[in-house]
Amino acid sequence: MASLVCFKKESEDGVVVRYAFGEDPATMTRLLTMNTYTRTAQPDDGELDHTFLKASRKINAVYDERAQWPERGMSAS
């Protein structure tokens, strides 16, 4: 089964970064908040599902590679 998640940075204030994310880039209606110090994420809607986990892990992986929070991206598997 294929899985796709897209994300786009909505805001960044030095303490947190907020991302819109979802399975379709045209309808990224969910939001997650990433703590920039602990690098932990929380879904704004409280739903800890596969889509949220995939988005937060990919965001952290890109940060590991580039040492900056990505503007946008996707993860497909």
PDB file of N, CA and C in Angstrom:
ATOM      1  N   MET A   1       0.834  -1.175   0.000  1.00  0.00           N
ATOM      2  CA  MET A   1       0.000   0.000   0.000  1.00  0.00           C
ATOM      3  C   MET A   1       0.885   1.247   0.000  1.00  0.00           C
ATOM      4  N   ALA A   2       0.642   2.150  -0.914  1.00  0.00           N
ATOM      5  CA  ALA A   2       1.424   3.383  -1.022  1.00  0.00           C
ATOM      6  C   ALA A   2       0.935   4.409  -0.014  1.00  0.00           C
ATOM      7  N   SER A   3       1.873   5.221   0.422  1.00  0.00           N
ATOM      8  CA  SER A   3       1.562   6.262   1.402  1.00  0.00           C
ATOM      9  C   SER A   3       2.243   7.551   0.974  1.00  0.00           C
ATOM     10  N   LEU A   4       1.508   8.655   1.026  1.00  0.00           N
ATOM     11  CA  LEU A   4       2.033   9.955   0.633  1.00  0.00           C
ATOM     12  C   LEU A   4       1.598  10.993   1.657  1.00  0.00           C
ATOM     13  N   VAL A   5       2.527  11.849   2.037  1.00  0.00           N
ATOM     14  CA  VAL A   5       2.189  12.998   2.880  1.00  0.00           C
ATOM     15  C   VAL A   5       2.989  14.199   2.387  1.00  0.00           C
ATOM     16  N   CYS A   6       2.316  15.340   2.313  1.00  0.00           N
ATOM     17  CA  CYS A   6       2.939  16.594   1.898  1.00  0.00           C
ATOM     18  C   CYS A   6       2.869  17.568   3.065  1.00  0.00           C
ATOM     19  N   PHE A   7       3.820  18.498   3.103  1.00  0.00           N
ATOM     20  CA  PHE A   7       3.810  19.496   4.167  1.00  0.00           C
ATOM     21  C   PHE A   7       4.337  20.826   3.649  1.00  0.00           C
ATOM     22  N   LYS A   8       3.904  21.915   4.307  1.00  0.00           N
ATOM     23  CA  LYS A   8       4.317  23.267   3.929  1.00  0.00           C
ATOM     24  C   LYS A   8       4.391  24.112   5.200  1.00  0.00           C
ATOM     25  N   LYS A   9       5.508  24.840   5.348  1.00  0.00           N
ATOM     26  CA  LYS A   9       5.673  25.696   6.524  1.00  0.00           C
ATOM     27  C   LYS A   9       4.669  26.838   6.474  1.00  0.00           C
ATOM     28  N   GLU A  10       3.980  27.033   7.583  1.00  0.00           N
ATOM     29  CA  GLU A  10       3.013  28.120   7.716  1.00  0.00           C
ATOM     30  C   GLU A  10       3.599  29.294   8.492  1.00  0.00           C
ATOM     31  N   SER A  11       4.393  28.993   9.538  1.00  0.00           N
ATOM     32  CA  SER A  11       4.986  30.064  10.336  1.00  0.00           C
ATOM     33  C   SER A  11       6.161  29.520  11.132  1.00  0.00           C
ATOM     34  N   GLU A  12       7.023  30.430  11.559  1.00  0.00           N
ATOM     35  CA  GLU A  12       8.183  30.080  12.375  1.00  0.00           C
ATOM     36  C   GLU A  12       8.499  31.275  13.261  1.00  0.00           C
ATOM     37  N   ASP A  13       8.683  31.030  14.572  1.00  0.00           N
ATOM     38  CA  ASP A  13       8.972  32.148  15.463  1.00  0.00           C
ATOM     39  C   ASP A  13      10.205  31.941  16.337  1.00  0.00           C
ATOM     40  N   GLY A  14      11.027  30.958  16.026  1.00  0.00           N
ATOM     41  CA  GLY A  14      12.224  30.697  16.811  1.00  0.00           C
ATOM     42  C   GLY A  14      12.020  29.641  17.880  1.00  0.00           C
ATOM     43  N   VAL A  15      10.819  29.517  18.402  1.00  0.00           N
ATOM     44  CA  VAL A  15      10.506  28.501  19.414  1.00  0.00           C
ATOM     45  C   VAL A  15       9.732  27.349  18.798  1.00  0.00           C
ATOM     46  N   VAL A  16       8.805  27.670  17.896  1.00  0.00           N
ATOM     47  CA  VAL A  16       8.020  26.636  17.214  1.00  0.00           C
ATOM     48  C   VAL A  16       7.944  26.934  15.719  1.00  0.00           C
ATOM     49  N   VAL A  17       7.752  25.867  14.965  1.00  0.00           N
ATOM     50  CA  VAL A  17       7.485  25.963  13.530  1.00  0.00           C
ATOM     51  C   VAL A  17       6.162  25.255  13.309  1.00  0.00           C
ATOM     52  N   ARG A  18       5.261  25.903  12.572  1.00  0.00           N
ATOM     53  CA  ARG A  18       3.957  25.284  12.290  1.00  0.00           C
ATOM     54  C   ARG A  18       3.912  24.894  10.826  1.00  0.00           C
ATOM     55  N   TYR A  19       3.415  23.691  10.589  1.00  0.00           N
ATOM     56  CA  TYR A  19       3.292  23.150   9.240  1.00  0.00           C
ATOM     57  C   TYR A  19       1.861  22.718   8.967  1.00  0.00           C
ATOM     58  N   ALA A  20       1.395  23.004   7.755  1.00  0.00           N
ATOM     59  CA  ALA A  20       0.185  22.388   7.231  1.00  0.00           C
ATOM     60  C   ALA A  20       0.634  21.078   6.606  1.00  0.00           C
ATOM     61  N   PHE A  21      -0.191  20.037   6.723  1.00  0.00           N
ATOM     62  CA  PHE A  21       0.175  18.761   6.117  1.00  0.00           C
ATOM     63  C   PHE A  21      -1.069  17.981   5.736  1.00  0.00           C
ATOM     64  N   GLY A  22      -0.879  17.014   4.850  1.00  0.00           N
ATOM     65  CA  GLY A  22      -1.967  16.152   4.423  1.00  0.00           C
ATOM     66  C   GLY A  22      -1.525  15.232   3.307  1.00  0.00           C
ATOM     67  N   GLU A  23      -2.430  14.388   2.904  1.00  0.00           N
ATOM     68  CA  GLU A  23      -2.130  13.396   1.870  1.00  0.00           C
ATOM     69  C   GLU A  23      -2.199  13.970   0.464  1.00  0.00           C
ATOM     70  N   ASP A  24      -2.788  15.148   0.302  1.00  0.00           N
ATOM     71  CA  ASP A  24      -2.927  15.801  -1.004  1.00  0.00           C
ATOM     72  C   ASP A  24      -2.420  17.239  -0.869  1.00  0.00           C
ATOM     73  N   PRO A  25      -1.462  17.659  -1.716  1.00  0.00           N
ATOM     74  CA  PRO A  25      -0.924  19.017  -1.582  1.00  0.00           C
ATOM     75  C   PRO A  25      -1.970  20.115  -1.769  1.00  0.00           C
ATOM     76  N   ALA A  26      -3.074  19.807  -2.421  1.00  0.00           N
ATOM     77  CA  ALA A  26      -4.121  20.803  -2.633  1.00  0.00           C
ATOM     78  C   ALA A  26      -5.029  20.958  -1.413  1.00  0.00           C
ATOM     79  N   THR A  27      -5.002  19.975  -0.515  1.00  0.00           N
ATOM     80  CA  THR A  27      -5.908  20.019   0.638  1.00  0.00           C
ATOM     81  C   THR A  27      -5.178  19.668   1.929  1.00  0.00           C
ATOM     82  N   MET A  28      -4.141  20.410   2.234  1.00  0.00           N
ATOM     83  CA  MET A  28      -3.407  20.190   3.485  1.00  0.00           C
ATOM     84  C   MET A  28      -4.121  20.969   4.589  1.00  0.00           C
ATOM     85  N   THR A  29      -5.116  20.342   5.178  1.00  0.00           N
ATOM     86  CA  THR A  29      -5.977  21.026   6.145  1.00  0.00           C
ATOM     87  C   THR A  29      -5.545  20.834   7.588  1.00  0.00           C
ATOM     88  N   ARG A  30      -4.659  19.904   7.842  1.00  0.00           N
ATOM     89  CA  ARG A  30      -4.214  19.665   9.216  1.00  0.00           C
ATOM     90  C   ARG A  30      -2.954  20.473   9.507  1.00  0.00           C
ATOM     91  N   LEU A  31      -2.711  20.736  10.791  1.00  0.00           N
ATOM     92  CA  LEU A  31      -1.538  21.494  11.211  1.00  0.00           C
ATOM     93  C   LEU A  31      -0.786  20.725  12.283  1.00  0.00           C
ATOM     94  N   LEU A  32       0.549  20.865  12.256  1.00  0.00           N
ATOM     95  CA  LEU A  32       1.362  20.338  13.346  1.00  0.00           C
ATOM     96  C   LEU A  32       2.289  21.442  13.815  1.00  0.00           C
ATOM     97  N   THR A  33       2.632  21.387  15.086  1.00  0.00           N
ATOM     98  CA  THR A  33       3.534  22.366  15.692  1.00  0.00           C
ATOM     99  C   THR A  33       4.783  21.631  16.153  1.00  0.00           C
ATOM    100  N   MET A  34       5.939  22.069  15.647  1.00  0.00           N
ATOM    101  CA  MET A  34       7.226  21.468  15.972  1.00  0.00           C
ATOM    102  C   MET A  34       7.968  22.385  16.942  1.00  0.00           C
ATOM    103  N   ASN A  35       8.351  21.856  18.096  1.00  0.00           N
ATOM    104  CA  ASN A  35       9.181  22.591  19.044  1.00  0.00           C
ATOM    105  C   ASN A  35      10.603  22.563  18.510  1.00  0.00           C
ATOM    106  N   THR A  36      11.200  23.721  18.275  1.00  0.00           N
ATOM    107  CA  THR A  36      12.524  23.763  17.648  1.00  0.00           C
ATOM    108  C   THR A  36      13.648  23.371  18.598  1.00  0.00           C
ATOM    109  N   TYR A  37      13.406  23.405  19.890  1.00  0.00           N
ATOM    110  CA  TYR A  37      14.438  23.020  20.863  1.00  0.00           C
ATOM    111  C   TYR A  37      14.465  21.509  21.086  1.00  0.00           C
ATOM    112  N   THR A  38      13.292  20.922  21.286  1.00  0.00           N
ATOM    113  CA  THR A  38      13.221  19.480  21.549  1.00  0.00           C
ATOM    114  C   THR A  38      13.031  18.673  20.275  1.00  0.00           C
ATOM    115  N   ARG A  39      12.643  19.355  19.189  1.00  0.00           N
ATOM    116  CA  ARG A  39      12.350  18.723  17.897  1.00  0.00           C
ATOM    117  C   ARG A  39      11.249  17.686  18.021  1.00  0.00           C
ATOM    118  N   THR A  40      10.290  17.965  18.880  1.00  0.00           N
ATOM    119  CA  THR A  40       9.102  17.118  19.009  1.00  0.00           C
ATOM    120  C   THR A  40       7.915  17.854  18.408  1.00  0.00           C
ATOM    121  N   ALA A  41       7.018  17.096  17.834  1.00  0.00           N
ATOM    122  CA  ALA A  41       5.855  17.672  17.165  1.00  0.00           C
ATOM    123  C   ALA A  41       4.574  17.218  17.844  1.00  0.00           C
ATOM    124  N   GLN A  42       3.562  18.063  17.726  1.00  0.00           N
ATOM    125  CA  GLN A  42       2.223  17.743  18.203  1.00  0.00           C
ATOM    126  C   GLN A  42       1.237  18.113  17.103  1.00  0.00           C
ATOM    127  N   PRO A  43       0.268  17.235  16.842  1.00  0.00           N
ATOM    128  CA  PRO A  43      -0.776  17.605  15.884  1.00  0.00           C
ATOM    129  C   PRO A  43      -1.741  18.578  16.551  1.00  0.00           C
ATOM    130  N   ASP A  44      -2.101  19.640  15.866  1.00  0.00           N
ATOM    131  CA  ASP A  44      -2.999  20.638  16.447  1.00  0.00           C
ATOM    132  C   ASP A  44      -4.381  20.066  16.730  1.00  0.00           C
ATOM    133  N   ASP A  45      -4.782  19.037  15.983  1.00  0.00           N
ATOM    134  CA  ASP A  45      -6.095  18.421  16.203  1.00  0.00           C
ATOM    135  C   ASP A  45      -6.052  17.253  17.199  1.00  0.00           C
ATOM    136  N   GLY A  46      -4.851  16.935  17.718  1.00  0.00           N
ATOM    137  CA  GLY A  46      -4.710  15.868  18.703  1.00  0.00           C
ATOM    138  C   GLY A  46      -4.692  14.467  18.132  1.00  0.00           C
ATOM    139  N   GLU A  47      -4.794  14.319  16.817  1.00  0.00           N
ATOM    140  CA  GLU A  47      -4.865  12.996  16.185  1.00  0.00           C
ATOM    141  C   GLU A  47      -3.464  12.487  15.835  1.00  0.00           C
ATOM    142  N   LEU A  48      -2.961  11.553  16.631  1.00  0.00           N
ATOM    143  CA  LEU A  48      -1.638  10.957  16.409  1.00  0.00           C
ATOM    144  C   LEU A  48      -1.784   9.760  15.473  1.00  0.00           C
ATOM    145  N   ASP A  49      -1.868  10.031  14.180  1.00  0.00           N
ATOM    146  CA  ASP A  49      -2.060   8.959  13.208  1.00  0.00           C
ATOM    147  C   ASP A  49      -0.836   8.819  12.301  1.00  0.00           C
ATOM    148  N   HIS A  50      -0.928   7.897  11.351  1.00  0.00           N
ATOM    149  CA  HIS A  50       0.182   7.609  10.446  1.00  0.00           C
ATOM    150  C   HIS A  50       0.588   8.847   9.640  1.00  0.00           C
ATOM    151  N   THR A  51      -0.372   9.612   9.166  1.00  0.00           N
ATOM    152  CA  THR A  51      -0.069  10.795   8.363  1.00  0.00           C
ATOM    153  C   THR A  51       0.721  11.813   9.173  1.00  0.00           C
ATOM    154  N   PHE A  52       0.308  12.062  10.408  1.00  0.00           N
ATOM    155  CA  PHE A  52       1.044  12.984  11.284  1.00  0.00           C
ATOM    156  C   PHE A  52       2.463  12.481  11.537  1.00  0.00           C
ATOM    157  N   LEU A  53       2.595  11.191  11.887  1.00  0.00           N
ATOM    158  CA  LEU A  53       3.920  10.638  12.185  1.00  0.00           C
ATOM    159  C   LEU A  53       4.836  10.713  10.978  1.00  0.00           C
ATOM    160  N   LYS A  54       4.311  10.411   9.810  1.00  0.00           N
ATOM    161  CA  LYS A  54       5.110  10.451   8.587  1.00  0.00           C
ATOM    162  C   LYS A  54       5.570  11.878   8.284  1.00  0.00           C
ATOM    163  N   ALA A  55       4.693  12.854   8.454  1.00  0.00           N
ATOM    164  CA  ALA A  55       5.058  14.255   8.211  1.00  0.00           C
ATOM    165  C   ALA A  55       6.116  14.720   9.206  1.00  0.00           C
ATOM    166  N   SER A  56       5.902  14.465  10.483  1.00  0.00           N
ATOM    167  CA  SER A  56       6.846  14.960  11.492  1.00  0.00           C
ATOM    168  C   SER A  56       8.210  14.300  11.354  1.00  0.00           C
ATOM    169  N   ARG A  57       8.244  13.022  11.028  1.00  0.00           N
ATOM    170  CA  ARG A  57       9.529  12.340  10.841  1.00  0.00           C
ATOM    171  C   ARG A  57      10.276  12.872   9.623  1.00  0.00           C
ATOM    172  N   LYS A  58       9.551  13.140   8.541  1.00  0.00           N
ATOM    173  CA  LYS A  58      10.197  13.672   7.338  1.00  0.00           C
ATOM    174  C   LYS A  58      10.715  15.084   7.583  1.00  0.00           C
ATOM    175  N   ILE A  59       9.954  15.901   8.280  1.00  0.00           N
ATOM    176  CA  ILE A  59      10.403  17.262   8.604  1.00  0.00           C
ATOM    177  C   ILE A  59      11.695  17.197   9.409  1.00  0.00           C
ATOM    178  N   ASN A  60      11.749  16.329  10.415  1.00  0.00           N
ATOM    179  CA  ASN A  60      12.967  16.174  11.218  1.00  0.00           C
ATOM    180  C   ASN A  60      14.126  15.627  10.388  1.00  0.00           C
ATOM    181  N   ALA A  61      13.861  14.708   9.472  1.00  0.00           N
ATOM    182  CA  ALA A  61      14.916  14.150   8.629  1.00  0.00           C
ATOM    183  C   ALA A  61      15.519  15.223   7.720  1.00  0.00           C
ATOM    184  N   VAL A  62      14.662  16.075   7.159  1.00  0.00           N
ATOM    185  CA  VAL A  62      15.165  17.162   6.309  1.00  0.00           C
ATOM    186  C   VAL A  62      15.969  18.150   7.152  1.00  0.00           C
ATOM    187  N   TYR A  63      15.516  18.427   8.360  1.00  0.00           N
ATOM    188  CA  TYR A  63      16.272  19.304   9.250  1.00  0.00           C
ATOM    189  C   TYR A  63      17.649  18.712   9.540  1.00  0.00           C
ATOM    190  N   ASP A  64      17.728  17.401   9.762  1.00  0.00           N
ATOM    191  CA  ASP A  64      19.016  16.732   9.987  1.00  0.00           C
ATOM    192  C   ASP A  64      19.962  16.932   8.807  1.00  0.00           C
ATOM    193  N   GLU A  65      19.430  16.873   7.594  1.00  0.00           N
ATOM    194  CA  GLU A  65      20.250  17.000   6.385  1.00  0.00           C
ATOM    195  C   GLU A  65      20.723  18.430   6.135  1.00  0.00           C
ATOM    196  N   ARG A  66      19.854  19.415   6.402  1.00  0.00           N
ATOM    197  CA  ARG A  66      20.121  20.795   5.978  1.00  0.00           C
ATOM    198  C   ARG A  66      20.378  21.781   7.118  1.00  0.00           C
ATOM    199  N   ALA A  67      20.129  21.353   8.346  1.00  0.00           N
ATOM    200  CA  ALA A  67      20.264  22.224   9.530  1.00  0.00           C
ATOM    201  C   ALA A  67      19.382  23.465   9.440  1.00  0.00           C
ATOM    202  N   GLN A  68      18.246  23.335   8.767  1.00  0.00           N
ATOM    203  CA  GLN A  68      17.232  24.385   8.742  1.00  0.00           C
ATOM    204  C   GLN A  68      15.876  23.728   8.504  1.00  0.00           C
ATOM    205  N   TRP A  69      14.835  24.381   8.998  1.00  0.00           N
ATOM    206  CA  TRP A  69      13.497  23.819   8.847  1.00  0.00           C
ATOM    207  C   TRP A  69      13.040  23.972   7.405  1.00  0.00           C
ATOM    208  N   PRO A  70      12.566  22.890   6.794  1.00  0.00           N
ATOM    209  CA  PRO A  70      12.180  22.959   5.380  1.00  0.00           C
ATOM    210  C   PRO A  70      10.962  23.843   5.156  1.00  0.00           C
ATOM    211  N   GLU A  71      10.930  24.469   4.011  1.00  0.00           N
ATOM    212  CA  GLU A  71       9.767  25.282   3.617  1.00  0.00           C
ATOM    213  C   GLU A  71       8.608  24.397   3.208  1.00  0.00           C
ATOM    214  N   ARG A  72       8.924  23.299   2.531  1.00  0.00           N
ATOM    215  CA  ARG A  72       7.903  22.353   2.082  1.00  0.00           C
ATOM    216  C   ARG A  72       8.574  21.046   1.738  1.00  0.00           C
ATOM    217  N   GLY A  73       7.768  20.033   1.548  1.00  0.00           N
ATOM    218  CA  GLY A  73       8.324  18.742   1.161  1.00  0.00           C
ATOM    219  C   GLY A  73       7.252  17.679   1.134  1.00  0.00           C
ATOM    220  N   MET A  74       7.709  16.460   0.906  1.00  0.00           N
ATOM    221  CA  MET A  74       6.791  15.331   0.873  1.00  0.00           C
ATOM    222  C   MET A  74       7.529  14.070   1.211  1.00  0.00           C
ATOM    223  N   SER A  75       6.787  13.070   1.595  1.00  0.00           N
ATOM    224  CA  SER A  75       7.337  11.747   1.866  1.00  0.00           C
ATOM    225  C   SER A  75       6.434  10.728   1.205  1.00  0.00           C
ATOM    226  N   ALA A  76       7.019   9.868   0.417  1.00  0.00           N
ATOM    227  CA  ALA A  76       6.272   8.824  -0.271  1.00  0.00           C
ATOM    228  C   ALA A  76       6.919   7.480   0.021  1.00  0.00           C
ATOM    229  N   SER A  77       6.089   6.510   0.262  1.00  0.00           N
ATOM    230  CA  SER A  77       6.612   5.156   0.468  1.00  0.00           C
ATOM    231  C   SER A  77       5.602   4.130  -0.020  1.00  0.00           C
TER     232      SER A  77
END
